Amino acid sequence: MIRAIFLSLFAVLVATTSIADASTVEDFFRNREISNVQLSPDGEYLTALVRTEKNPGGTNLMVMNLATGKSEAITGYDVADIVWYYWAGKNRIVFMLARDDDDQFRQSFVVGIFSISPDGKKFRHLYGTGLAAIKYQLEELDSLPNDDNHILVQRRGKDRMFPNVYRLNIKNGKLKKITQNENDVLSWIADNNGVVRVGISSGSDTEDLNYELVYRSDSKSSWKRLFEFYGETFMVFGFDETNSRLFVAARLAGGRYKLYAMDPETGQLGEPILEDPVYDIYYEYSNTPHLVTTDEGKPVYFEYMRDRPRRIFFDANWQMRQKTIDKALPDTENRMVSWDRDEKRFLIFSYSDRDEGSYYLYDEKEKSVRFLIAISPWLDSENLANTEPFEYEARDGLKLYGNITRKTDIPDEPAPTIIMPHGGPYGVRDQWGFDKEVQYLASLGYTVIQPNFRGSGGYGYKVRISGYRQLGLQMQDDVTDVTHWAIENGIADPQRICIYGVGFGAYAALMGVAKKPGLYACAIGSAGVYDLELVARKYSQTGGRKGFGQFKAWGDEVFGNFKKHAERLRATSPVTLVPQIQAPVLIIHGLEGSWNSIHSDIMITGQLKRHDKRYQHLELQYGGVGFLTEQNEIDRYTVIGEFLGAYLDDEH
């Protein structure tokens, strides 16, 4: 066992990695030593996932006794990672372990689910090893905070689509089925007593994008279908403390998501509790927690992402507590992420656009806030860049939004600029907050502009669907328009603009230099998708499998059918438009990424070579969109920095 003083451990980290005046690529992309800090239900311990010097190849559980200050790594994995964990009562911690397979795609698979006591002495293998864990996927459904002996889990069978629900005994590993899936349910929701009462079903036709909400009054009642809804228009958060209302987000008549307290017996929504004139109060890729409740299900607050996070409180005591914390930490966003059952101690995560985050302990009795741990203490937030929201108008009049990041100490004049469209591309958006990639690029002296073009999430259904089947067309026009906006407003030097993206952001980067050859000085595509016909074909093929028809339906809706729309798909694919590219291009790819992106990479580099274009090609051993290893990230961004310097510096 590794024994140390928890806070001293991180004091050593700070001392051995002193803050420099200018951060290096290694500083930005080194592995973080700590993540997922939690407070135990009795408030006596802190836990975290850490990387230790003894086991640098995996993430392990560290437990700290708050009274003594002593800490201990209670697991010692070196070739696997703890994916998630949580406290199941005050005496047990449940966690899932996964590791990377050695196949050509470097896929991550579940090793098993385990429980362990805070002192590390009582260890139990609860479920799954190797192929068995893959074949019957187990997912945590409800931690049952008022039951110290059980949790609820969903187990998917061979189809991997429609799970049954089990009660898992965390002391002996026994599984008991409590809900049989008879309605093609994709996901379940339990009430505050652990009774499974709501399901999201694929509906009577599993080949379209219509879903159904199924419900029962109690464990003995029959299931009934409440109503049908289309695609991304409805979301269930959970029951209130009386178990008689459901908090849901819904889009009515193609508008924005609003928050409702629904009567599940009738399916009636009533009047909205919360709505926003510009933003959805929910979207699936948000980094906000949305509805926060006590263990009894009492709603405390709802948080959603505008241009910055917005929090609406339902409880006056919690609101006063938040004000006390914000007064003590005035320059950051501060979120209560964990607390004891008596609500006397609260773990606070504090972050900003320039600060990756720190953890603090708030004591309710003393009204005190005490610093615990910084995630990346080697980065000096004072030397990092500010991220500010902006809005611009597309050529057809659609109002769009984005973020601009630049250091405050650069001259107030047009600067070398990176246009950075996000991946996804549908339903995703770049949000305010700390982004190490953006901060690294800004540290090199570049202004970074992240446009949330049509098709992005969080701005209402109109903006979302206006991007469907518009890749390379209106979506690309939005990226072009933000580039002209930056030039016209004196932000970007028109001779020194590069366009860079990952995944579908890489697609937009290559389309940018193909459609507008004189607008960009260079382009970078990382783990890119460059052949839309191939993407549409893969969605169609996946949708041909039993139970997966909705994949085909979704692919046909947002990309188009690979047969019916083949001409458009080819005409809006970078692999087809390589002859039009004039700017130098950097293509980055992992040798063991997804089949789609590997094939796209081979095709785009082949075309660049065939047409004698200026390009560099960086291949990394273990790849995909997230390049997995610390050294890969450092190597990738070192090459990116050198490439940008060659084409955006003053002498170019």
XYZ file of C-alpha atoms in Angstrom, residues 417-421 476 496-502 505-517 519-526 530 574 581-588 604 608 614-617 639-640 643-644 647-648 652:
57
model
C -6.032 33.288 -35.831
C -7.199 29.706 -35.693
C -10.787 28.939 -36.731
C -11.706 25.803 -34.813
C -15.040 24.169 -35.768
C -19.659 25.232 -44.071
C -2.607 34.498 -41.192
C -5.676 32.339 -40.567
C -5.549 28.567 -40.148
C -8.552 26.270 -39.817
C -8.244 23.257 -37.514
C -10.618 20.585 -36.275
C -11.021 17.053 -34.909
C -14.204 19.469 -37.256
C -11.401 18.056 -39.425
C -13.961 17.592 -42.192
C -14.854 21.303 -41.918
C -11.167 22.253 -41.949
C -10.460 20.400 -45.208
C -13.704 21.630 -46.754
C -12.688 25.162 -45.783
C -9.468 25.131 -47.796
C -11.189 23.273 -50.651
C -14.176 25.626 -51.000
C -12.327 28.868 -50.157
C -8.753 28.351 -51.386
C -9.177 32.364 -47.245
C -6.967 30.149 -45.096
C -3.190 30.002 -44.896
C -3.271 26.360 -43.737
C -5.515 23.576 -42.474
C -5.177 20.805 -39.889
C -7.368 17.712 -39.740
C -7.075 15.338 -36.771
C -13.400 13.112 -45.149
C -13.002 16.610 -49.085
C -6.920 22.731 -52.218
C -4.058 25.237 -52.414
C -3.076 25.723 -48.759
C -0.684 23.378 -46.923
C -2.442 20.659 -44.923
C -1.514 18.646 -41.832
C -3.312 15.289 -41.458
C -3.062 13.538 -38.094
C -7.375 11.815 -48.151
C -3.187 14.774 -51.527
C 1.658 20.353 -49.843
C 0.875 18.192 -46.837
C 2.303 16.556 -43.734
C 1.032 13.303 -42.285
C 3.765 18.921 -34.455
C 0.682 21.158 -34.560
C 3.106 23.505 -38.381
C 1.235 26.610 -37.267
C 2.568 29.267 -41.810
C 1.273 31.848 -39.334
C 5.603 33.877 -43.594
